[in-house]
Amino acid sequence: MSTFDPGFLWGAATSSYQIEGAVAEDGRGPSIWDTFAATPGAVRGGDTGAVAADHYHRFPEDIALMSQLGLRAYRFSLAWPRIQPTGSGPVNQRGLDFYRRLTDTLLDHGIQPWPTLYHWDLPQPLEDAGGWPVRDTAERFAEYAALTHDALGDRITHWTTLNEPWCSAFLGYATGRHAPGRREPAAAVRAAHHLLLAHGLAAEAIRDDDSHVGITLNLTHVTPLTTEPADLDAARRVDGMQNRLFLDPLLRGAYPDDVLDDLREVTGTGHIQDGDLKRIGAPLDHLGINYYAPTLVAGSTAPVQSAYVGSPLVRVADGGRPKTAMGWEIDDKGLLALLLRLKADYPAVPLYITENGAAFDDVVERDGVAGVAGAVHGAVREVVHDADRIAYLDGHLRSCARAIGQGVPLKGYFVWSLLDNFEWSFGYGPRFGIVHVDYATQRRTAKDSAHWYAEVIRRGGL
Ligand code: FCB
């Protein structure tokens, strides 16, 4: 057990706004995250992505590190506002050139570039014109995808359209916890559809004989607190909103009827046009899954404001398991259950875990002994003994191995994240990296988990 196929794709993931910095350089336009982060109270500590991990300038060093770790693939995202600063019109050559250099450097090191076209940094002018609740944004996205594919398609084979459209729609437009910070549930439902449409249109625009096109969803394993009808209904609704609202149109070409019924009063179905579902449901070359935690839910007697639009009588319950620094419950069995459920309920498509990982309160220690592991600065070696992260990753990889053993077509795994980074509305507090970043000096230090992961890759398993 726990030996993976030799072709299994071992990688690590990041995203543009979370690591690049250089937000005003080389013609990049503002994104909704620049605007949101500048809004008082939106991000903890007033943190912004203005500098982040300075990857824009340090990518050669970061890629050298990836190479030392033996990564086979690197999942990153392309910042739309670097490539098309206003979200429409001509490309910004300097923005494209950055991704050309990045991609070429990866290829020089034998690391497969695995870009995502959209990881939440919408050009601000498109939000000013209405954002994702407006259908035109989907058309603009397809245009951006086509331009980018034209420019980089000679060196990139695997494309992901969107990262976690659930977050873009429901955290961006319903709870307002993410950019653009709107609290308009009906708009959020329209946003979800237009994001799916954007995926469909973009996939159509970039698919050719050399391109594999997929999408990444944040899926969860939902269980009811008890078998009481209210809890069962809560589980149906949360599974509906977070999993099936996206999986069904993508993999079966239709929205789930029960979810449409739940949403009918919120926003109707007028925004869904003839032909949309055919486009959204065109065959995928791969499906990316981001998995962090399971979701235990219960019915509520009083209305609860949540991301589960149309389902006010639903609350998330505590399963009593140990938690990460995000307060997310640790449950690798949830990942196994999710993968087996995908196999049972949906047509087979190559699957990749495109994010999995954990934030913990890491401590940098200096042990004064120079050695091969850890970063050596002068005579002092800095180390981060993140045994909790190793245990998390180990458990989830075991679930991956079990799923593969039971016939799940899982082809790769990307740890979130390569580097500590800007964790959205939580700012720089939570550290998800297998590589520690000292934000004051931008010094990188491989944590124990990075060395452990390198060994897993080297052996091809646990
Ligand atoms: C996911 C995001 C990613 C990161 C992790 C912790 O929802 O895709 O950018 O923030 O959570």
XYZ file of C-alpha atoms and ligand atoms in Angstrom:
473
model
C 0.000 0.000 0.000
C 0.814 3.677 -0.430
C 2.967 3.215 -3.459
C 1.815 5.490 -6.191
C 2.073 4.951 -9.912
C 5.459 6.110 -11.288
C 3.641 8.683 -13.412
C 1.805 10.136 -10.407
C 2.213 13.908 -10.547
C 3.748 15.253 -7.350
C 3.482 18.993 -7.018
C 2.944 22.052 -4.897
C 0.555 24.944 -5.391
C 0.409 28.720 -4.951
C -1.602 31.568 -6.442
C -0.689 34.910 -7.950
C -2.102 37.414 -5.461
C -0.995 35.341 -2.497
C 2.709 35.277 -3.380
C 3.699 37.574 -6.241
C 3.626 41.080 -4.769
C 4.721 43.689 -7.362
C 1.110 44.774 -7.723
C 1.907 47.964 -9.591
C 4.789 46.700 -11.678
C 5.164 46.211 -15.410
C 1.708 47.476 -16.227
C -0.377 45.274 -13.907
C -3.808 46.765 -13.309
C -5.659 46.700 -9.984
C -7.666 43.636 -9.053
C -10.620 43.258 -6.702
C -8.217 41.915 -4.076
C -6.122 45.109 -4.150
C -9.286 47.106 -3.605
C -10.699 44.780 -0.960
C -7.427 44.555 0.991
C -7.283 48.361 1.063
C -10.753 48.504 2.629
C -10.478 49.097 6.398
C -11.492 46.005 8.357
C -11.608 43.657 5.369
C -8.311 41.846 6.001
C -6.892 41.029 9.408
C -4.176 43.459 10.450
C -4.714 45.525 7.311
C -2.431 43.132 5.408
C -2.342 43.325 1.609
C -0.706 41.423 -1.241
C 1.417 44.414 -2.250
C 4.684 42.619 -1.447
C 3.555 39.143 -0.335
C 6.387 36.619 -0.794
C 7.919 38.793 -3.525
C 7.780 35.828 -5.870
C 7.550 38.200 -8.845
C 11.205 39.015 -8.283
C 12.342 35.843 -6.561
C 10.841 33.183 -8.796
C 14.235 31.887 -9.993
C 15.238 31.205 -6.390
C 11.839 29.641 -5.684
C 12.050 27.391 -8.714
C 15.562 26.300 -7.705
C 14.054 25.298 -4.367
C 11.241 23.383 -6.085
C 13.854 21.579 -8.085
C 15.820 20.656 -4.949
C 12.635 19.235 -3.481
C 12.109 17.154 -6.597
C 8.698 18.605 -7.478
C 7.395 17.284 -10.778
C 4.793 19.990 -11.238
C 4.067 23.480 -10.004
C 0.526 24.777 -9.794
C 0.423 28.571 -9.922
C -2.091 31.063 -11.195
C -1.875 33.684 -13.886
C -2.915 37.139 -12.753
C -5.517 38.327 -15.236
C -4.731 42.008 -14.391
C -1.091 41.464 -15.374
C -2.033 40.026 -18.745
C -5.045 42.217 -19.484
C -4.862 45.110 -17.013
C -8.443 46.305 -17.452
C -9.969 42.899 -18.119
C -10.555 43.597 -21.786
C -8.672 44.928 -24.752
C -5.074 44.283 -25.754
C -2.585 42.202 -23.790
C 0.097 43.738 -21.652
C 3.243 42.262 -23.124
C 5.303 42.729 -19.949
C 2.757 40.788 -17.948
C 2.818 37.921 -20.395
C 6.608 38.014 -20.457
C 6.714 37.415 -16.729
C 4.738 34.183 -17.142
C 6.899 33.223 -20.121
C 10.028 33.553 -17.994
C 8.417 31.705 -15.124
C 7.252 28.885 -17.382
C 10.559 28.587 -19.195
C 12.454 28.428 -15.924
C 10.148 25.649 -14.718
C 10.633 23.717 -17.933
C 14.409 24.181 -17.705
C 14.215 22.452 -14.332
C 12.014 19.668 -15.628
C 9.005 20.904 -13.653
C 5.638 20.831 -15.372
C 3.840 24.194 -15.332
C 0.239 23.713 -14.176
C -1.388 27.152 -14.393
C -4.824 28.235 -13.300
C -6.254 31.111 -15.306
C -8.251 32.571 -12.440
C -7.495 32.387 -8.746
C -9.742 35.259 -7.628
C -7.901 38.378 -8.835
C -10.566 39.844 -11.113
C -9.494 43.069 -12.852
C -11.195 45.871 -10.904
C -12.775 47.491 -14.018
C -14.756 44.287 -14.596
C -16.096 44.425 -11.049
C -16.942 48.093 -11.623
C -19.003 46.917 -14.586
C -20.899 44.454 -12.369
C -18.457 41.615 -11.723
C -19.351 37.926 -11.883
C -23.089 38.499 -11.378
C -23.004 39.999 -14.888
C -22.929 37.638 -17.858
C -20.465 39.741 -19.821
C -17.715 38.884 -17.323
C -17.854 35.287 -18.556
C -17.323 36.465 -22.121
C -14.409 38.634 -21.052
C -12.849 35.659 -19.261
C -13.046 33.520 -22.392
C -11.325 36.268 -24.340
C -8.548 36.518 -21.748
C -8.166 32.737 -21.762
C -7.832 32.693 -25.539
C -5.231 35.479 -25.581
C -3.225 33.767 -22.883
C -3.414 30.391 -24.546
C -2.285 31.928 -27.839
C 0.763 33.367 -26.114
C 1.731 30.477 -23.846
C 0.139 27.423 -25.438
C 3.437 26.420 -27.029
C 4.886 25.663 -23.593
C 1.892 24.813 -21.428
C -0.214 21.702 -21.954
C -2.392 21.486 -18.824
C -4.745 24.376 -18.153
C -7.150 24.975 -15.323
C -9.800 27.588 -15.911
C -10.999 28.521 -12.414
C -9.996 27.923 -8.832
C -12.890 27.269 -6.458
C -15.770 29.106 -8.133
C -17.808 28.415 -4.962
C -15.565 30.851 -3.068
C -15.636 33.455 -5.838
C -19.419 33.377 -5.903
C -20.513 32.839 -2.319
C -17.674 34.346 -0.276
C -17.258 37.170 -2.778
C -20.913 38.095 -3.266
C -22.952 36.525 -0.422
C -20.977 36.651 2.848
C -18.612 39.375 1.641
C -15.649 37.716 3.393
C -13.724 37.737 0.119
C -13.319 40.380 -2.571
C -15.303 42.199 -3.787
C -17.023 41.986 -0.385
C -20.607 42.285 -1.582
C -23.498 40.885 0.458
C -26.073 40.175 -2.209
C -27.204 36.559 -2.094
C -29.170 36.719 -5.345
C -26.147 38.171 -7.138
C -24.003 35.368 -5.708
C -26.195 32.728 -7.323
C -25.935 34.465 -10.683
C -22.177 34.741 -10.156
C -21.946 30.977 -9.651
C -23.647 30.366 -12.987
C -21.525 32.918 -14.817
C -18.362 31.422 -13.370
C -19.406 28.003 -14.675
C -20.244 29.585 -18.006
C -16.854 31.319 -18.011
C -15.248 27.935 -17.548
C -17.268 26.472 -20.416
C -16.533 29.334 -22.797
C -12.838 29.415 -21.912
C -12.477 25.654 -22.264
C -14.050 25.894 -25.698
C -11.660 28.710 -26.636
C -8.444 26.995 -25.573
C -9.064 23.308 -26.175
C -6.980 21.932 -29.014
C -5.016 18.757 -29.731
C -2.244 19.743 -27.321
C -4.249 21.224 -24.469
C -5.832 19.466 -21.527
C -8.427 21.655 -19.859
C -9.918 21.280 -16.406
C -11.315 23.179 -13.457
C -10.585 23.087 -9.722
C -13.423 22.852 -7.187
C -13.330 23.017 -3.412
C -15.316 19.953 -2.501
C -16.113 18.644 0.926
C -17.514 15.539 2.531
C -20.801 16.541 4.128
C -22.402 14.585 6.956
C -25.494 15.325 9.068
C -25.082 15.709 12.826
C -27.904 13.209 13.480
C -30.467 11.341 11.430
C -33.199 13.822 12.425
C -35.007 15.144 9.316
C -33.772 18.723 9.874
C -30.145 17.577 9.962
C -30.580 15.339 6.932
C -32.116 18.231 5.040
C -29.241 20.493 6.086
C -26.754 17.950 4.738
C -28.629 17.667 1.463
C -28.608 21.445 1.107
C -24.942 21.982 1.950
C -23.859 19.120 -0.296
C -26.103 20.667 -2.924
C -24.656 24.145 -2.682
C -21.010 23.279 -2.285
C -20.569 20.066 -4.271
C -23.445 19.274 -6.608
C -24.158 22.853 -7.775
C -20.786 22.626 -9.534
C -20.237 18.908 -10.130
C -23.595 18.228 -11.760
C -23.456 20.866 -14.504
C -19.792 20.102 -15.198
C -20.019 16.324 -15.235
C -23.694 15.660 -16.045
C -24.690 18.779 -17.978
C -27.567 19.723 -15.645
C -28.150 21.546 -12.384
C -29.507 19.400 -9.546
C -33.292 19.893 -9.350
C -33.416 20.106 -5.563
C -30.827 22.910 -5.511
C -32.642 24.824 -8.250
C -35.798 24.500 -6.154
C -34.021 25.809 -3.057
C -32.697 28.775 -5.044
C -35.793 29.545 -7.087
C -37.085 32.102 -4.622
C -33.703 33.759 -4.255
C -33.027 34.589 -7.848
C -35.092 32.476 -10.234
C -33.443 30.807 -13.226
C -33.717 33.618 -15.777
C -29.948 34.039 -15.891
C -29.502 30.492 -17.218
C -29.780 30.690 -20.983
C -30.391 27.975 -23.550
C -27.162 26.322 -24.514
C -25.268 27.315 -21.346
C -25.378 23.864 -19.786
C -24.191 22.218 -22.967
C -21.106 24.422 -22.864
C -20.543 23.955 -19.138
C -20.949 20.205 -19.457
C -18.500 19.691 -22.333
C -16.095 16.868 -21.389
C -13.330 17.807 -18.958
C -9.791 16.529 -19.371
C -9.262 16.641 -15.630
C -10.992 17.715 -12.466
C -8.998 19.370 -9.700
C -10.141 18.919 -6.123
C -9.143 21.137 -3.235
C -9.817 19.372 0.033
C -9.084 20.657 3.513
C -11.796 19.527 5.918
C -15.102 17.722 6.157
C -18.348 19.565 6.896
C -20.668 18.429 9.656
C -24.028 20.167 9.446
C -27.249 20.451 11.374
C -30.610 22.079 11.039
C -31.136 25.328 12.890
C -34.320 26.663 14.441
C -33.283 30.290 13.957
C -32.070 31.759 10.661
C -28.289 31.717 10.219
C -26.420 33.977 7.810
C -23.995 31.857 5.842
C -22.608 31.170 2.410
C -25.381 28.619 1.901
C -27.701 30.967 0.079
C -31.332 29.858 0.071
C -30.823 27.662 3.141
C -31.117 29.880 6.223
C -31.967 27.023 8.584
C -28.590 25.343 8.280
C -25.624 25.542 10.616
C -22.158 24.047 10.604
C -21.468 21.875 13.658
C -18.266 20.905 15.434
C -17.229 17.300 14.958
C -14.875 17.460 17.937
C -11.779 16.511 15.979
C -8.378 18.170 16.349
C -8.127 21.362 14.310
C -5.535 23.258 12.304
C -4.619 26.875 13.053
C -7.511 27.876 10.776
C -9.889 26.061 13.103
C -10.554 23.517 10.353
C -11.156 19.948 11.544
C -8.566 17.405 10.521
C -10.125 14.373 8.870
C -8.325 12.443 6.170
C -11.179 9.901 6.048
C -13.309 12.711 4.675
C -11.014 12.918 1.662
C -11.289 9.178 1.086
C -15.077 9.335 1.377
C -15.196 12.263 -1.047
C -13.058 10.487 -3.643
C -15.114 7.292 -3.398
C -18.298 9.296 -3.721
C -17.045 10.971 -6.898
C -16.296 7.553 -8.330
C -19.717 6.225 -7.380
C -21.825 9.192 -8.475
C -20.133 10.749 -11.487
C -18.661 9.707 -14.832
C -14.938 8.942 -14.544
C -12.568 11.816 -15.245
C -8.870 12.027 -14.323
C -8.705 13.572 -10.858
C -5.979 15.629 -9.238
C -5.834 16.892 -5.691
C -4.881 20.450 -6.610
C -4.756 21.664 -2.995
C -4.419 19.951 0.352
C -2.496 21.151 3.350
C -2.711 22.812 6.715
C -1.828 25.949 8.630
C -0.144 25.482 11.979
C 1.618 27.883 14.301
C 5.128 27.157 13.104
C 8.144 28.045 15.202
C 11.453 28.867 13.562
C 14.305 27.480 15.618
C 18.003 28.118 15.266
C 20.080 25.088 16.014
C 23.510 26.461 15.229
C 24.612 23.359 13.384
C 25.202 23.568 9.658
C 23.749 20.629 7.802
C 22.085 19.572 4.637
C 18.567 20.233 5.824
C 17.200 23.674 6.565
C 18.493 26.980 5.365
C 21.985 27.859 6.516
C 22.487 31.516 7.332
C 26.010 32.174 8.490
C 26.810 29.464 10.998
C 23.219 29.167 12.127
C 20.821 26.684 10.665
C 17.162 27.626 10.799
C 14.671 24.819 11.102
C 10.938 24.446 11.460
C 9.890 21.174 13.074
C 6.342 21.014 11.752
C 5.457 17.478 12.757
C 1.749 18.387 12.827
C 1.850 19.365 9.135
C 3.701 16.169 8.229
C 1.052 14.128 10.055
C -1.704 15.975 8.208
C -0.122 15.438 4.802
C 0.766 11.826 5.555
C -2.806 11.002 6.584
C -4.317 12.630 3.510
C -1.833 10.948 1.171
C -2.763 7.615 2.745
C -6.372 8.364 1.856
C -5.251 9.109 -1.710
C -3.451 5.776 -1.886
C -6.497 3.938 -0.536
C -8.748 5.666 -3.041
C -6.449 4.694 -5.907
C -6.466 1.126 -4.579
C -10.254 1.205 -4.810
C -10.238 2.342 -8.413
C -10.416 6.135 -8.119
C -8.601 7.667 -11.133
C -6.428 9.983 -9.041
C -3.406 11.090 -11.056
C -1.628 13.679 -8.947
C -1.378 15.652 -5.732
C -0.368 19.266 -5.068
C 0.381 20.330 -1.536
C -0.953 23.724 -0.492
C 1.291 25.519 -0.287
C 4.835 25.734 -1.506
C 5.384 28.972 0.416
C 3.807 30.716 3.368
C 1.628 33.406 1.847
C -1.213 35.920 2.062
C -4.145 33.892 3.353
C -6.897 36.167 2.021
C -8.968 37.849 4.748
C -6.716 36.261 7.390
C -3.676 38.100 6.062
C -0.213 36.720 6.783
C -1.117 35.063 10.104
C -1.857 31.520 8.947
C 1.153 29.701 7.501
C 0.359 26.950 5.018
C 3.792 26.637 3.380
C 6.122 23.668 3.428
C 8.662 26.455 3.026
C 8.734 29.169 5.681
C 8.890 32.780 4.522
C 10.317 35.452 6.804
C 8.334 38.404 5.467
C 10.791 40.987 6.832
C 13.772 39.556 4.955
C 11.997 37.319 2.381
C 14.278 34.519 3.541
C 12.992 31.055 2.642
C 13.524 28.111 4.997
C 12.404 24.631 4.044
C 10.354 23.225 6.918
C 10.667 19.594 7.990
C 7.525 18.930 5.936
C 9.348 20.050 2.781
C 12.137 17.544 3.416
C 9.589 14.886 4.242
C 7.651 15.628 1.034
C 10.842 15.526 -1.032
C 11.477 12.054 0.367
C 7.923 10.934 -0.454
C 8.434 12.107 -4.038
C 11.844 10.455 -4.264
C 10.410 7.127 -3.124
C 7.190 7.510 -5.083
C 5.108 6.919 -1.993
C 4.891 6.865 1.763
C -8.232 27.607 -0.717
C -7.653 28.603 -1.700
C -6.189 28.872 -1.506
C -5.798 28.898 -0.058
C -6.339 27.718 0.690
C -5.954 27.662 2.137
O -9.595 27.841 -0.582
O -7.845 28.151 -3.014
O -5.881 30.051 -2.185
O -6.138 30.094 0.515
O -7.724 27.681 0.578
